[in-house]
Amino acid sequence: MRAGGSRELEARNYLEKHRIMELLNYLTSTLLFFRPEKPREYLISILERLRIAKVTGVAFPFFMDHSNIVSMFEMMDTSHKGTISFVQYREGLKTLGLLDEDEVLQDDGHVITLEKFRSEVNKRTEKIWSAF
Amino acid sequence: MDATTAPHHIPPEMPQYGETYHVFELMQNMLEQLLIHQPKDPIPFMIKHLQQDNDNVPKIVILGPPASGKTTIAMWLCKHLSTNLLTMENLIAREFSSLAAVARDHYQNTKKLSSTLLVSLIQERLKEEDCVRRGWILDGIPETREQALMIQTLGITPRHVIVLSAPDTVLIERNLGKRIDPQTREIYHTTFDWPSESEIQNRLIVPEDISEMETARKLLEYHRNIIRILPAYPKILKVINADQPCVDVFYQALTYVQTSHRSNAPFTPRVLLCGPVGSGKSLQAALLAQKYGLVNVHCGQLLKEAVADESKLGKLIKPYFQKGMSVPDSIIMKVLSHRLSQQDSIQKGWVLHSFPRDLDQAHMLNSLGFQPNRVFFLNVPLDSVIERLTLRRIDPVTGERYHLMYKPPPTVEIQARLLQNPKDAEEQVKLKMELFYRSCSELEGLYAHAIALNADQDPYTVFEHIESGIVNPLPKKVP
């Protein structure tokens, strides 16, 4: 579509607004992780749960729950100080797919504790899910 | 996770699952549909799309000059693939559509349809349940570039486009013999395709405007338009020569529409080369490893390396080598799985040869989780093998290897002192071939998707054949 400059822009905005790429990434990751016998039925069931969750306001089926966040934090915090450095925190968010490429995080000089990490992960995940 | 962070240990089950179930293509199709329709509520839309499960239904466009046999080919393909045929006539003739009624009036007056009307008719038809579920074939539409672009803007994209072509003189002559059966609308020909039943023969009528002048005029218009439609379908186009028997054209078209196009899915080749001794497996494996960066795994060599390293396994293998007996399967499996589960073979892919020898070994390979995703059988007749192997010689002084036919030694002096490897003696070679042929049929049964090649040609031809087998998606079996 050569003369579709505006249509391309429209399409990109659509992807951003509904966070389609994040949703597809999530679906592909769960699919490859659980490897069900019938991929289509499995995808349909996840999308159904998502749809119901959105309508009723019930908690979303997160990919990483509390224990995963704790173990990830402990993996990064090798010396068991109870805190991780800013660089680790930023890389961790990137690995989880919760950090946009252009986003710049503020380093406020304090080290990141488990609480802060967890609340940030939850906050970002919720922001993504609420766009669906 | 990008390539710059520490090497990630992705369990090999994941890419295997992705390949078997075509996860990448599934997601790609879903994304395409989302972008074309841009629904306000993406989630219900995606659920509906997944439930339809129509990623692989035929979506074909057949174009060609008049008298090229388009309609015949379209009808045959339709019957064979049990899908729906859309032509200008049957779009107008639809009963329950107000658009079609409007189009009918228009057509009666002017004998042509405006592009917008035609395209909206198509859009309406394609939304119907049977087209969604079983696919469609468009016969002779789009006629102009304008129509092609309009169809594309609506998001209707064919997966295969076939263009029939033949010289004009042939077409003009052919058109003079055209006859139509008014009941079934099938097209017959006085010379090439005469119906066998006499009752059909009797009711055939001569269609109007098949005179030479008319055909020439239509051909002119066709040529003017087609040249501008072709660039709209860059990668999915195939031109078939219509100047051959109908059946041949049909078979070419059928094979084409049943091939899937190369996708962008991430793919790590795990290649298995099977074939008798002397078929060129090691050579092909070396070429593949060099060009694609795969890990070349020669089973016999692995065992020898283990012995030379004097590892634990090597010490186990050594007595078998010394006695000249074949190493038991369990030890081979340990050595092989150790090599194949290393980081570089998982990441880059591997080429395995001189294994498995028989069905049991093949089953063990599968059970370890190292299923190859491309299997090649290199077929060579016994005589060629004998010729290739028994004429091998080695020069004991320089260590240079020669072949009395393909790479003869330069001087008589060298030829005088050449030695032959006792393993290359004719009886030995024949024995090994026997062994192979015994297990061959079982292996072919296990690897149903294997590709058989003629390895009796020069190495680079065989290599190109193997390459195309790896790079293209596996062909679907014709039902």
Coordinates of C-alpha atoms in Angstrom, one line a residue:
Chain A
M1 CA 0.0 0.0 0.0
R2 CA 2.3 2.7 -1.3
A3 CA -0.1 5.6 -0.9
G4 CA -1.1 4.5 2.5
G5 CA 1.0 6.8 4.6
S6 CA -1.9 7.8 6.7
R7 CA -3.3 4.3 6.9
E8 CA 0.0 3.0 8.2
L9 CA 0.0 5.7 10.8
E10 CA -3.6 4.7 11.7
A11 CA -2.5 1.1 12.0
R12 CA 0.4 1.9 14.3
N13 CA -1.8 4.0 16.5
Y14 CA -4.3 1.1 16.7
L15 CA -1.5 -1.2 17.8
E16 CA -0.4 1.2 20.5
K17 CA -3.8 2.1 21.8
H18 CA -4.9 -1.5 22.3
R19 CA -1.4 -2.8 23.2
I20 CA -1.8 -5.5 20.7
M21 CA 1.9 -6.4 20.5
E22 CA 2.1 -7.0 24.3
L23 CA -1.0 -9.1 24.2
L24 CA 0.4 -11.2 21.3
N25 CA 3.7 -11.6 23.1
Y26 CA 2.0 -12.8 26.2
L27 CA -0.1 -15.3 24.2
T28 CA 2.9 -16.6 22.4
S29 CA 4.9 -16.9 25.6
T30 CA 2.2 -18.9 27.5
L31 CA 1.6 -21.1 24.4
L32 CA 5.3 -22.0 24.2
F33 CA 5.6 -22.4 28.0
F34 CA 2.6 -24.7 28.5
R35 CA 2.7 -26.3 25.1
P36 CA -0.9 -27.5 25.0
E37 CA -2.1 -30.2 22.6
K38 CA -4.6 -28.0 21.1
P39 CA -3.2 -24.5 20.7
R40 CA -6.3 -22.9 19.3
E41 CA -8.6 -24.0 22.1
Y42 CA -6.1 -23.0 24.6
L43 CA -5.7 -19.5 23.1
I44 CA -9.5 -19.1 23.0
S45 CA -9.8 -20.1 26.7
I46 CA -7.2 -17.5 27.7
L47 CA -8.9 -14.8 25.6
E48 CA -12.2 -15.7 27.1
R49 CA -10.8 -15.4 30.7
L50 CA -9.4 -12.0 29.7
R51 CA -12.7 -10.8 28.3
I52 CA -14.6 -11.9 31.4
A53 CA -12.0 -10.4 33.7
K54 CA -12.3 -7.1 31.9
V55 CA -16.0 -7.0 32.1
T56 CA -16.4 -8.1 35.7
G57 CA -13.3 -6.4 37.0
V58 CA -11.9 -9.6 38.5
A59 CA -8.1 -10.0 38.8
F60 CA -6.3 -10.7 35.6
P61 CA -4.5 -13.9 34.9
F62 CA -1.0 -12.6 35.3
F63 CA 1.9 -14.4 33.8
M64 CA 4.2 -13.6 36.8
D65 CA 2.6 -13.9 40.1
H66 CA 4.0 -12.8 43.5
S67 CA 6.3 -15.8 44.0
N68 CA 7.9 -15.3 40.6
I69 CA 8.6 -11.7 41.3
V70 CA 10.2 -12.6 44.6
S71 CA 12.4 -15.3 43.0
M72 CA 13.4 -13.0 40.2
F73 CA 14.4 -10.4 42.7
E74 CA 16.4 -12.9 44.7
M75 CA 18.2 -14.0 41.5
M76 CA 19.3 -10.4 40.9
D77 CA 20.2 -9.7 44.5
T78 CA 23.1 -12.2 44.7
S79 CA 24.6 -10.8 47.9
H80 CA 21.2 -10.9 49.8
K81 CA 21.4 -7.2 50.7
G82 CA 17.6 -6.9 50.2
T83 CA 18.1 -4.3 47.5
I84 CA 19.1 -4.3 43.8
S85 CA 20.9 -1.6 41.9
F86 CA 19.2 0.7 39.5
V87 CA 20.8 -0.9 36.4
Q88 CA 19.5 -4.4 37.5
Y89 CA 16.1 -2.9 38.1
R90 CA 16.0 -1.4 34.6
E91 CA 17.2 -4.6 33.0
G92 CA 14.7 -6.7 35.0
L93 CA 11.8 -4.5 33.7
K94 CA 13.1 -4.8 30.2
T95 CA 13.3 -8.6 30.5
L96 CA 9.7 -8.8 31.6
G97 CA 8.7 -6.7 28.7
L98 CA 7.4 -4.0 30.9
L99 CA 9.7 -1.2 29.8
D100 CA 9.2 0.6 26.5
E101 CA 12.4 1.1 24.5
D102 CA 12.2 4.8 24.5
E103 CA 11.3 5.2 28.1
V104 CA 13.9 6.6 30.4
L105 CA 13.7 5.8 34.1
Q106 CA 14.7 8.2 36.7
D107 CA 17.5 7.1 38.9
D108 CA 16.7 8.8 42.2
G109 CA 19.9 7.7 43.9
H110 CA 18.1 5.2 46.2
V111 CA 18.6 1.5 45.8
I112 CA 15.5 -0.6 44.8
T113 CA 14.0 -2.8 47.4
L114 CA 11.7 -5.8 46.8
E115 CA 8.7 -3.8 47.7
K116 CA 9.4 -1.1 45.2
F117 CA 10.2 -3.7 42.5
R118 CA 7.1 -5.6 43.1
S119 CA 4.8 -2.6 43.1
E120 CA 6.4 -1.2 39.9
V121 CA 6.0 -4.6 38.1
N122 CA 2.4 -4.8 39.2
K123 CA 1.6 -1.2 38.3
R124 CA 3.0 -1.6 34.8
T125 CA 1.4 -4.9 34.2
E126 CA -1.9 -3.5 35.3
K127 CA -1.5 -0.5 33.0
I128 CA -0.9 -2.8 30.1
W129 CA -3.9 -5.1 30.9
S130 CA -6.3 -2.3 31.4
A131 CA -5.8 -1.2 27.8
F132 CA -7.5 -4.4 26.5
Chain B
M1 CA 15.8 -10.7 26.0
D2 CA 18.1 -9.8 23.2
A3 CA 21.2 -11.4 21.8
T4 CA 23.6 -9.3 23.8
T5 CA 22.7 -10.7 27.2
A6 CA 24.2 -14.0 28.4
P7 CA 23.3 -17.0 26.2
H8 CA 19.8 -18.1 27.1
H9 CA 19.0 -21.7 27.6
I10 CA 15.8 -22.2 25.8
P11 CA 14.6 -25.7 26.2
P12 CA 14.5 -27.3 22.8
E13 CA 10.9 -28.4 23.3
M14 CA 9.8 -24.8 22.7
P15 CA 11.0 -24.3 19.1
Q16 CA 9.9 -27.9 18.3
Y17 CA 6.4 -27.1 19.5
G18 CA 6.4 -23.8 17.6
E19 CA 7.4 -25.6 14.4
T20 CA 4.9 -28.5 14.7
Y21 CA 1.9 -26.2 15.4
H22 CA 3.0 -23.3 13.2
V23 CA 2.7 -20.9 16.1
F24 CA 4.4 -18.1 14.2
E25 CA 2.1 -18.3 11.2
L26 CA -0.9 -18.5 13.5
M27 CA 0.1 -15.3 15.3
Q28 CA 1.0 -13.6 12.1
N29 CA -2.4 -14.3 10.5
M30 CA -4.2 -13.0 13.6
L31 CA -2.1 -9.8 13.6
E32 CA -2.9 -9.3 9.9
Q33 CA -6.6 -9.6 10.5
L34 CA -6.4 -7.3 13.4
L35 CA -4.7 -4.6 11.4
I36 CA -7.0 -4.9 8.4
H37 CA -10.2 -4.7 10.3
Q38 CA -9.0 -2.7 13.4
P39 CA -12.0 -3.7 15.6
K40 CA -12.9 -1.6 18.6
D41 CA -12.9 -4.6 20.8
P42 CA -9.9 -6.7 19.8
I43 CA -10.5 -9.6 22.2
P44 CA -13.9 -10.8 21.0
F45 CA -12.6 -10.3 17.4
M46 CA -9.6 -12.5 18.1
I47 CA -11.8 -15.2 19.8
K48 CA -14.0 -15.3 16.7
H49 CA -11.0 -15.4 14.4
L50 CA -9.4 -18.3 16.3
Q51 CA -12.7 -20.2 16.2
Q52 CA -13.1 -19.8 12.5
D53 CA -9.7 -21.6 12.0
N54 CA -9.6 -20.6 8.3
D55 CA -6.0 -19.7 7.9
N56 CA -5.4 -22.5 5.4
V57 CA -8.5 -22.3 3.2
P58 CA -7.8 -21.7 -0.5
K59 CA -7.9 -18.0 -1.5
I60 CA -7.0 -18.0 -5.2
V61 CA -7.2 -15.6 -8.1
I62 CA -7.0 -16.9 -11.6
L63 CA -6.3 -14.5 -14.4
G64 CA -5.7 -15.0 -18.1
P65 CA -6.6 -13.9 -21.6
P66 CA -9.9 -15.1 -23.2
A67 CA -9.8 -18.7 -24.5
S68 CA -6.9 -19.6 -22.2
G69 CA -9.0 -22.1 -20.2
K70 CA -9.4 -20.0 -17.1
T71 CA -13.0 -21.0 -16.4
T72 CA -12.3 -24.7 -16.9
I73 CA -9.3 -24.6 -14.6
A74 CA -11.2 -22.6 -12.1
M75 CA -14.1 -25.1 -12.1
W76 CA -11.8 -28.1 -11.8
L77 CA -9.8 -26.5 -8.9
C78 CA -13.1 -25.7 -7.2
K79 CA -14.3 -29.2 -7.4
H80 CA -11.0 -30.7 -6.3
L81 CA -10.5 -28.3 -3.3
S82 CA -14.2 -28.1 -2.5
T83 CA -14.3 -24.4 -2.4
N84 CA -16.4 -21.6 -3.8
L85 CA -16.1 -20.2 -7.3
L86 CA -16.8 -16.5 -7.9
T87 CA -17.2 -15.2 -11.5
M88 CA -18.8 -12.1 -12.8
E89 CA -21.8 -14.1 -14.0
N90 CA -22.5 -15.9 -10.8
L91 CA -22.0 -12.8 -8.7
I92 CA -24.7 -11.0 -10.7
A93 CA -27.0 -14.0 -10.7
R94 CA -27.2 -14.2 -6.9
E95 CA -30.7 -14.2 -5.6
F96 CA -30.9 -12.8 -2.2
S97 CA -29.0 -9.6 -2.7
S98 CA -30.2 -6.2 -3.5
L99 CA -26.8 -5.2 -4.8
A100 CA -27.0 -8.1 -7.3
A101 CA -30.4 -6.9 -8.5
V102 CA -29.0 -3.5 -9.2
A103 CA -26.0 -5.0 -10.9
R104 CA -28.3 -7.1 -13.1
D105 CA -30.2 -4.1 -14.4
H106 CA -26.9 -2.3 -15.1
Y107 CA -25.5 -5.2 -16.9
Q108 CA -28.5 -5.7 -19.2
N109 CA -28.2 -2.1 -20.3
T110 CA -24.5 -1.6 -20.7
K111 CA -23.0 -5.1 -20.7
K112 CA -20.3 -4.0 -18.3
L113 CA -20.2 -3.4 -14.6
S114 CA -18.7 -0.5 -12.9
S115 CA -15.7 -1.3 -10.7
T116 CA -17.2 -0.1 -7.5
L117 CA -20.3 -2.2 -8.0
L118 CA -18.3 -5.3 -8.8
V119 CA -16.1 -4.9 -5.8
S120 CA -18.9 -4.3 -3.4
L121 CA -20.6 -7.5 -4.8
I122 CA -17.4 -9.4 -4.1
Q123 CA -17.2 -8.0 -0.6
E124 CA -20.7 -9.0 0.2
R125 CA -20.2 -12.5 -1.2
L126 CA -17.0 -13.1 0.7
K127 CA -18.6 -12.3 4.0
E128 CA -21.0 -15.2 3.6
E129 CA -20.5 -18.2 5.8
D130 CA -19.4 -20.7 3.1
C131 CA -16.7 -18.4 1.7
V132 CA -15.4 -17.8 5.1
R133 CA -15.3 -21.5 6.0
R134 CA -14.2 -23.0 2.7
G135 CA -12.3 -20.3 0.8
W136 CA -12.8 -18.9 -2.6
I137 CA -11.5 -18.8 -6.1
L138 CA -11.9 -15.6 -8.2
D139 CA -12.1 -16.3 -11.9
G140 CA -11.1 -13.4 -14.1
I141 CA -11.4 -10.7 -11.4
P142 CA -9.7 -8.2 -11.0
E143 CA -9.9 -7.1 -14.5
T144 CA -8.1 -3.8 -14.1
R145 CA -5.6 -2.3 -11.8
E146 CA -8.2 -0.1 -10.3
Q147 CA -10.2 -3.2 -9.2
A148 CA -7.1 -4.9 -7.9
L149 CA -6.4 -1.9 -5.6
M150 CA -9.9 -1.6 -4.5
I151 CA -10.0 -5.2 -3.5
Q152 CA -6.8 -4.9 -1.6
T153 CA -8.0 -1.8 0.3
L154 CA -10.9 -3.8 1.6
G155 CA -8.5 -6.2 3.0
I156 CA -9.2 -9.1 0.7
T157 CA -5.9 -10.7 -0.2
P158 CA -5.5 -13.9 -2.2
R159 CA -2.8 -16.3 -1.1
H160 CA -2.1 -17.6 -4.6
V161 CA -2.5 -15.8 -8.0
I162 CA -2.3 -17.8 -11.2
V163 CA -1.9 -16.2 -14.5
L164 CA -2.3 -18.2 -17.6
S165 CA -0.4 -17.2 -20.7
A166 CA -0.3 -18.3 -24.3
P167 CA 0.6 -16.7 -27.7
D168 CA -2.2 -14.6 -29.2
T169 CA -2.5 -16.6 -32.4
V170 CA -3.1 -19.8 -30.5
L171 CA -5.8 -18.1 -28.4
I172 CA -7.6 -16.6 -31.4
E173 CA -7.7 -20.0 -33.1
R174 CA -8.8 -21.8 -30.0
N175 CA -11.6 -19.4 -29.3
L176 CA -13.2 -20.3 -32.7
G177 CA -13.9 -23.8 -31.4
K178 CA -15.5 -22.8 -28.1
R179 CA -18.8 -24.3 -27.3
I180 CA -20.9 -23.9 -24.2
D181 CA -23.3 -26.3 -22.5
P182 CA -26.3 -24.1 -21.6
Q183 CA -27.3 -26.3 -18.6
T184 CA -24.1 -26.7 -16.7
R185 CA -22.3 -23.6 -18.1
E186 CA -19.3 -25.8 -18.7
I187 CA -17.1 -24.9 -21.6
Y188 CA -16.1 -27.4 -24.3
H189 CA -14.0 -27.3 -27.4
T190 CA -14.5 -28.8 -30.8
T191 CA -11.0 -30.1 -31.0
F192 CA -9.4 -30.3 -27.6
D193 CA -12.2 -31.1 -25.2
W194 CA -15.2 -32.7 -26.8
P195 CA -17.8 -34.2 -24.4
S196 CA -18.3 -37.9 -24.7
E197 CA -22.0 -38.1 -24.1
S198 CA -24.0 -37.4 -27.2
E199 CA -26.8 -35.7 -25.3
I200 CA -24.4 -33.0 -24.2
Q201 CA -23.1 -32.8 -27.7
N202 CA -26.5 -32.1 -29.0
R203 CA -27.3 -29.3 -26.7
L204 CA -24.0 -27.4 -27.1
I205 CA -24.4 -23.9 -28.4
V206 CA -22.0 -21.5 -30.0
P207 CA -21.4 -18.5 -27.7
E208 CA -21.7 -15.1 -29.1
D209 CA -18.7 -12.9 -30.0
I210 CA -16.1 -15.5 -30.7
S211 CA -15.1 -14.3 -34.1
E212 CA -11.5 -13.4 -34.8
M213 CA -12.1 -9.7 -34.7
E214 CA -13.8 -9.9 -31.3
T215 CA -11.2 -12.1 -29.8
A216 CA -8.4 -9.9 -31.0
R217 CA -10.2 -6.9 -29.5
K218 CA -10.6 -8.6 -26.2
L219 CA -7.0 -9.7 -26.2
L220 CA -5.8 -6.1 -26.8
E221 CA -7.8 -4.9 -23.8
Y222 CA -6.6 -7.8 -21.7
H223 CA -2.9 -7.1 -22.5
R224 CA -3.3 -3.5 -21.6
N225 CA -4.8 -4.3 -18.2
I226 CA -2.9 -7.3 -17.1
I227 CA 0.5 -5.6 -17.3
R228 CA -0.6 -3.2 -14.6
I229 CA -2.3 -5.8 -12.4
L230 CA 0.7 -8.1 -12.1
P231 CA 2.8 -5.8 -9.8
A232 CA 0.0 -5.8 -7.3
Y233 CA 0.8 -9.4 -6.3
P234 CA 4.5 -9.6 -6.1
K235 CA 5.4 -12.7 -4.2
I236 CA 2.3 -14.9 -4.7
L237 CA 2.2 -14.8 -8.5
K238 CA 2.8 -17.8 -10.8
V239 CA 2.6 -17.7 -14.6
I240 CA 1.5 -21.0 -16.2
N241 CA 1.8 -21.7 -19.9
A242 CA -1.7 -22.3 -21.2
D243 CA -0.5 -23.7 -24.5
Q244 CA -0.5 -27.3 -23.3
P245 CA -3.1 -29.9 -22.6
C246 CA -5.7 -28.9 -20.0
V247 CA -4.8 -31.6 -17.7
D248 CA -1.2 -30.5 -17.5
V249 CA -2.2 -26.9 -16.7
F250 CA -4.5 -28.2 -14.1
Y251 CA -1.8 -30.3 -12.4
Q252 CA 0.6 -27.4 -12.3
A253 CA -2.0 -25.1 -10.9
L254 CA -3.0 -27.7 -8.3
T255 CA 0.6 -28.3 -7.1
Y256 CA 1.1 -24.5 -6.9
V257 CA -1.9 -23.7 -4.8
Q258 CA -1.1 -26.5 -2.4
T259 CA 2.4 -25.2 -1.6
S260 CA 2.7 -22.7 1.3
H261 CA 4.9 -19.7 0.9
R262 CA 8.1 -19.3 2.8
S263 CA 7.3 -17.7 6.1
N264 CA 9.4 -15.6 8.4
A265 CA 9.1 -18.0 11.3
P266 CA 12.4 -18.5 13.2
F267 CA 13.7 -21.9 12.1
T268 CA 16.7 -23.8 13.4
P269 CA 17.5 -26.6 10.9
R270 CA 18.0 -30.0 12.5
V271 CA 18.9 -32.0 9.5
L272 CA 19.3 -35.8 9.2
L273 CA 21.1 -37.2 6.1
C274 CA 20.4 -40.9 5.4
G275 CA 21.9 -42.9 2.7
P276 CA 24.2 -45.8 1.9
V277 CA 27.9 -45.6 2.2
G278 CA 29.4 -43.6 -0.6
S279 CA 26.3 -41.5 -1.2
G280 CA 28.1 -38.3 -0.3
K281 CA 26.6 -37.6 3.1
S282 CA 29.8 -36.4 4.7
L283 CA 30.5 -34.1 1.8
Q284 CA 27.0 -32.6 1.9
A285 CA 27.1 -32.2 5.6
A286 CA 30.4 -30.4 5.4
L287 CA 29.0 -28.0 2.7
L288 CA 25.8 -27.4 4.8
A289 CA 27.8 -26.7 8.0
Q290 CA 30.0 -24.3 6.1
K291 CA 27.3 -22.4 4.5
Y292 CA 24.7 -22.2 7.2
G293 CA 26.9 -22.4 10.3
L294 CA 25.3 -25.7 11.4
V295 CA 27.2 -28.1 13.7
N296 CA 28.4 -31.1 11.7
V297 CA 27.8 -34.2 13.8
H298 CA 29.3 -37.4 12.3
C299 CA 28.4 -40.2 14.6
G300 CA 31.5 -42.3 13.9
Q301 CA 33.7 -39.4 14.4
L302 CA 32.2 -38.5 17.7
L303 CA 33.0 -41.9 19.0
K304 CA 36.6 -41.7 17.8
E305 CA 36.9 -38.3 19.4
A306 CA 35.6 -39.7 22.7
V307 CA 38.2 -42.4 22.6
A308 CA 41.0 -40.0 21.7
D309 CA 40.0 -37.7 24.5
E310 CA 40.1 -40.6 26.9
S311 CA 37.0 -39.4 28.6
K312 CA 34.9 -41.8 30.7
L313 CA 32.8 -42.7 27.8
G314 CA 35.8 -43.0 25.6
K315 CA 37.3 -45.7 27.9
L316 CA 34.0 -47.6 27.6
I317 CA 34.1 -47.4 23.8
K318 CA 37.8 -48.3 23.4
P319 CA 37.5 -52.1 23.9
Y320 CA 34.8 -52.3 21.2
F321 CA 37.0 -50.5 18.8
Q322 CA 39.9 -52.8 19.6
K323 CA 37.9 -55.9 19.0
G324 CA 36.4 -54.5 15.9
M325 CA 32.8 -54.9 17.2
S326 CA 30.1 -52.3 16.8
V327 CA 29.5 -50.1 19.8
P328 CA 26.3 -50.8 21.7
D329 CA 23.4 -48.4 21.2
S330 CA 23.2 -47.1 24.8
I331 CA 26.8 -45.7 24.7
I332 CA 26.2 -44.1 21.3
M333 CA 23.1 -42.4 22.6
K334 CA 25.0 -41.0 25.6
V335 CA 27.8 -39.6 23.4
L336 CA 25.3 -38.2 20.9
S337 CA 22.9 -36.6 23.4
H338 CA 25.9 -35.0 25.1
R339 CA 26.9 -33.4 21.8
L340 CA 23.5 -32.4 20.6
S341 CA 22.5 -30.8 23.9
Q342 CA 25.4 -28.4 23.9
Q343 CA 24.7 -24.8 23.6
D344 CA 26.0 -24.3 20.1
S345 CA 24.1 -27.2 18.5
I346 CA 20.8 -26.0 20.1
Q347 CA 21.4 -22.4 19.0
K348 CA 22.8 -23.0 15.5
G349 CA 21.1 -26.3 14.5
W350 CA 22.9 -29.5 13.5
V351 CA 23.5 -31.8 10.6
L352 CA 23.6 -35.5 11.6
H353 CA 24.8 -38.3 9.5
S354 CA 26.0 -41.9 9.7
F355 CA 23.2 -42.5 12.3
P356 CA 20.7 -44.0 12.8
R357 CA 21.5 -47.4 11.5
D358 CA 18.2 -49.0 12.1
L359 CA 14.8 -48.4 13.5
D360 CA 15.7 -48.9 17.1
Q361 CA 18.3 -46.2 17.0
A362 CA 15.9 -43.9 15.3
H363 CA 13.3 -44.4 18.0
M364 CA 15.9 -43.7 20.6
L365 CA 16.9 -40.5 18.9
N366 CA 13.3 -39.4 19.0
S367 CA 12.8 -40.3 22.6
L368 CA 15.8 -38.2 23.7
G369 CA 14.0 -35.2 22.3
F370 CA 16.3 -34.6 19.3
Q371 CA 13.8 -35.0 16.5
P372 CA 15.2 -33.8 13.2
N373 CA 12.9 -31.4 11.3
R374 CA 14.3 -32.2 7.9
V375 CA 15.2 -35.7 6.8
F376 CA 16.9 -36.5 3.5
F377 CA 17.4 -39.9 1.8
L378 CA 20.2 -39.8 -0.7
N379 CA 19.6 -42.5 -3.2
V380 CA 22.5 -43.9 -5.2
P381 CA 22.5 -47.1 -7.3
L382 CA 25.0 -49.8 -6.3
D383 CA 27.2 -49.4 -9.3
S384 CA 27.9 -45.7 -8.7
V385 CA 28.7 -46.5 -5.1
I386 CA 31.2 -49.2 -6.1
E387 CA 32.7 -46.8 -8.7
R388 CA 33.0 -44.0 -6.1
L389 CA 34.5 -46.0 -3.3
T390 CA 36.6 -48.8 -4.8
L391 CA 38.6 -46.3 -6.9
R392 CA 39.7 -44.3 -3.9
R393 CA 43.4 -44.3 -3.3
I394 CA 45.8 -42.6 -0.9
D395 CA 49.4 -41.6 -1.4
P396 CA 51.4 -42.8 1.6
V397 CA 54.1 -40.3 1.2
T398 CA 52.2 -37.0 0.9
G399 CA 48.9 -38.1 2.5
E400 CA 47.0 -36.7 -0.5
R401 CA 43.8 -38.5 -1.4
Y402 CA 43.1 -39.4 -5.0
H403 CA 40.3 -41.0 -7.0
L404 CA 41.3 -43.0 -10.1
M405 CA 38.4 -41.5 -12.1
Y406 CA 37.5 -38.2 -10.6
K407 CA 40.8 -36.9 -9.3
P408 CA 43.6 -39.0 -10.9
P409 CA 47.2 -38.6 -9.6
P410 CA 49.3 -36.3 -11.8
T411 CA 52.4 -38.5 -12.3
V412 CA 53.0 -42.2 -13.0
E413 CA 55.4 -42.3 -10.1
I414 CA 52.8 -41.3 -7.6
Q415 CA 50.3 -43.8 -9.1
A416 CA 52.7 -46.6 -8.6
R417 CA 52.9 -46.1 -4.9
L418 CA 49.2 -45.5 -4.2
L419 CA 47.5 -47.6 -1.6
Q420 CA 43.9 -48.6 -1.0
N421 CA 42.1 -48.6 2.3
P422 CA 41.0 -52.1 3.0
K423 CA 37.6 -50.8 4.0
D424 CA 37.1 -49.7 0.4
A425 CA 37.4 -53.2 -1.1
E426 CA 34.5 -54.2 -3.2
E427 CA 33.2 -57.0 -0.9
Q428 CA 33.3 -54.7 2.1
V429 CA 31.3 -52.0 0.3
K430 CA 28.7 -54.5 -0.9
L431 CA 28.3 -55.8 2.7
K432 CA 27.7 -52.3 4.0
M433 CA 25.2 -51.6 1.3
E434 CA 23.3 -54.7 2.2
L435 CA 23.1 -53.6 5.8
F436 CA 21.8 -50.3 4.8
Y437 CA 19.1 -51.6 2.4
R438 CA 17.8 -53.9 5.1
S439 CA 16.9 -51.0 7.5
C440 CA 16.1 -48.5 4.8
S441 CA 12.4 -49.2 4.3
E442 CA 11.8 -49.1 8.0
L443 CA 13.4 -45.7 8.4
E444 CA 11.5 -44.4 5.4
G445 CA 8.3 -45.5 7.2
L446 CA 9.3 -43.7 10.4
Y447 CA 10.2 -40.4 8.8
A448 CA 7.1 -39.8 6.8
H449 CA 8.1 -36.3 5.8
A450 CA 11.5 -37.2 4.4
I451 CA 12.7 -36.0 1.1
A452 CA 14.3 -38.4 -1.3
L453 CA 17.0 -37.1 -3.6
N454 CA 19.0 -38.5 -6.4
A455 CA 22.5 -38.4 -5.1
D456 CA 24.0 -39.8 -8.3
Q457 CA 24.9 -36.3 -9.6
D458 CA 27.6 -33.8 -9.0
P459 CA 27.9 -32.6 -5.5
Y460 CA 26.7 -29.0 -6.1
T461 CA 23.5 -30.1 -7.8
V462 CA 22.7 -32.3 -4.8
F463 CA 23.6 -29.5 -2.4
E464 CA 21.2 -27.1 -4.1
H465 CA 18.5 -29.7 -3.9
I466 CA 19.1 -30.2 -0.2
E467 CA 19.1 -26.5 0.3
S468 CA 15.7 -26.0 -1.3
G469 CA 14.4 -28.8 0.9
I470 CA 15.6 -27.1 4.0
V471 CA 14.6 -23.5 3.1
N472 CA 11.1 -24.1 1.8
P473 CA 8.3 -25.2 4.1
L474 CA 7.6 -29.0 4.0
P475 CA 5.3 -29.8 1.1
K476 CA 1.8 -30.9 2.1
K477 CA 0.8 -34.3 1.0
V478 CA -1.9 -34.3 -1.7
P479 CA -5.0 -36.0 -0.2

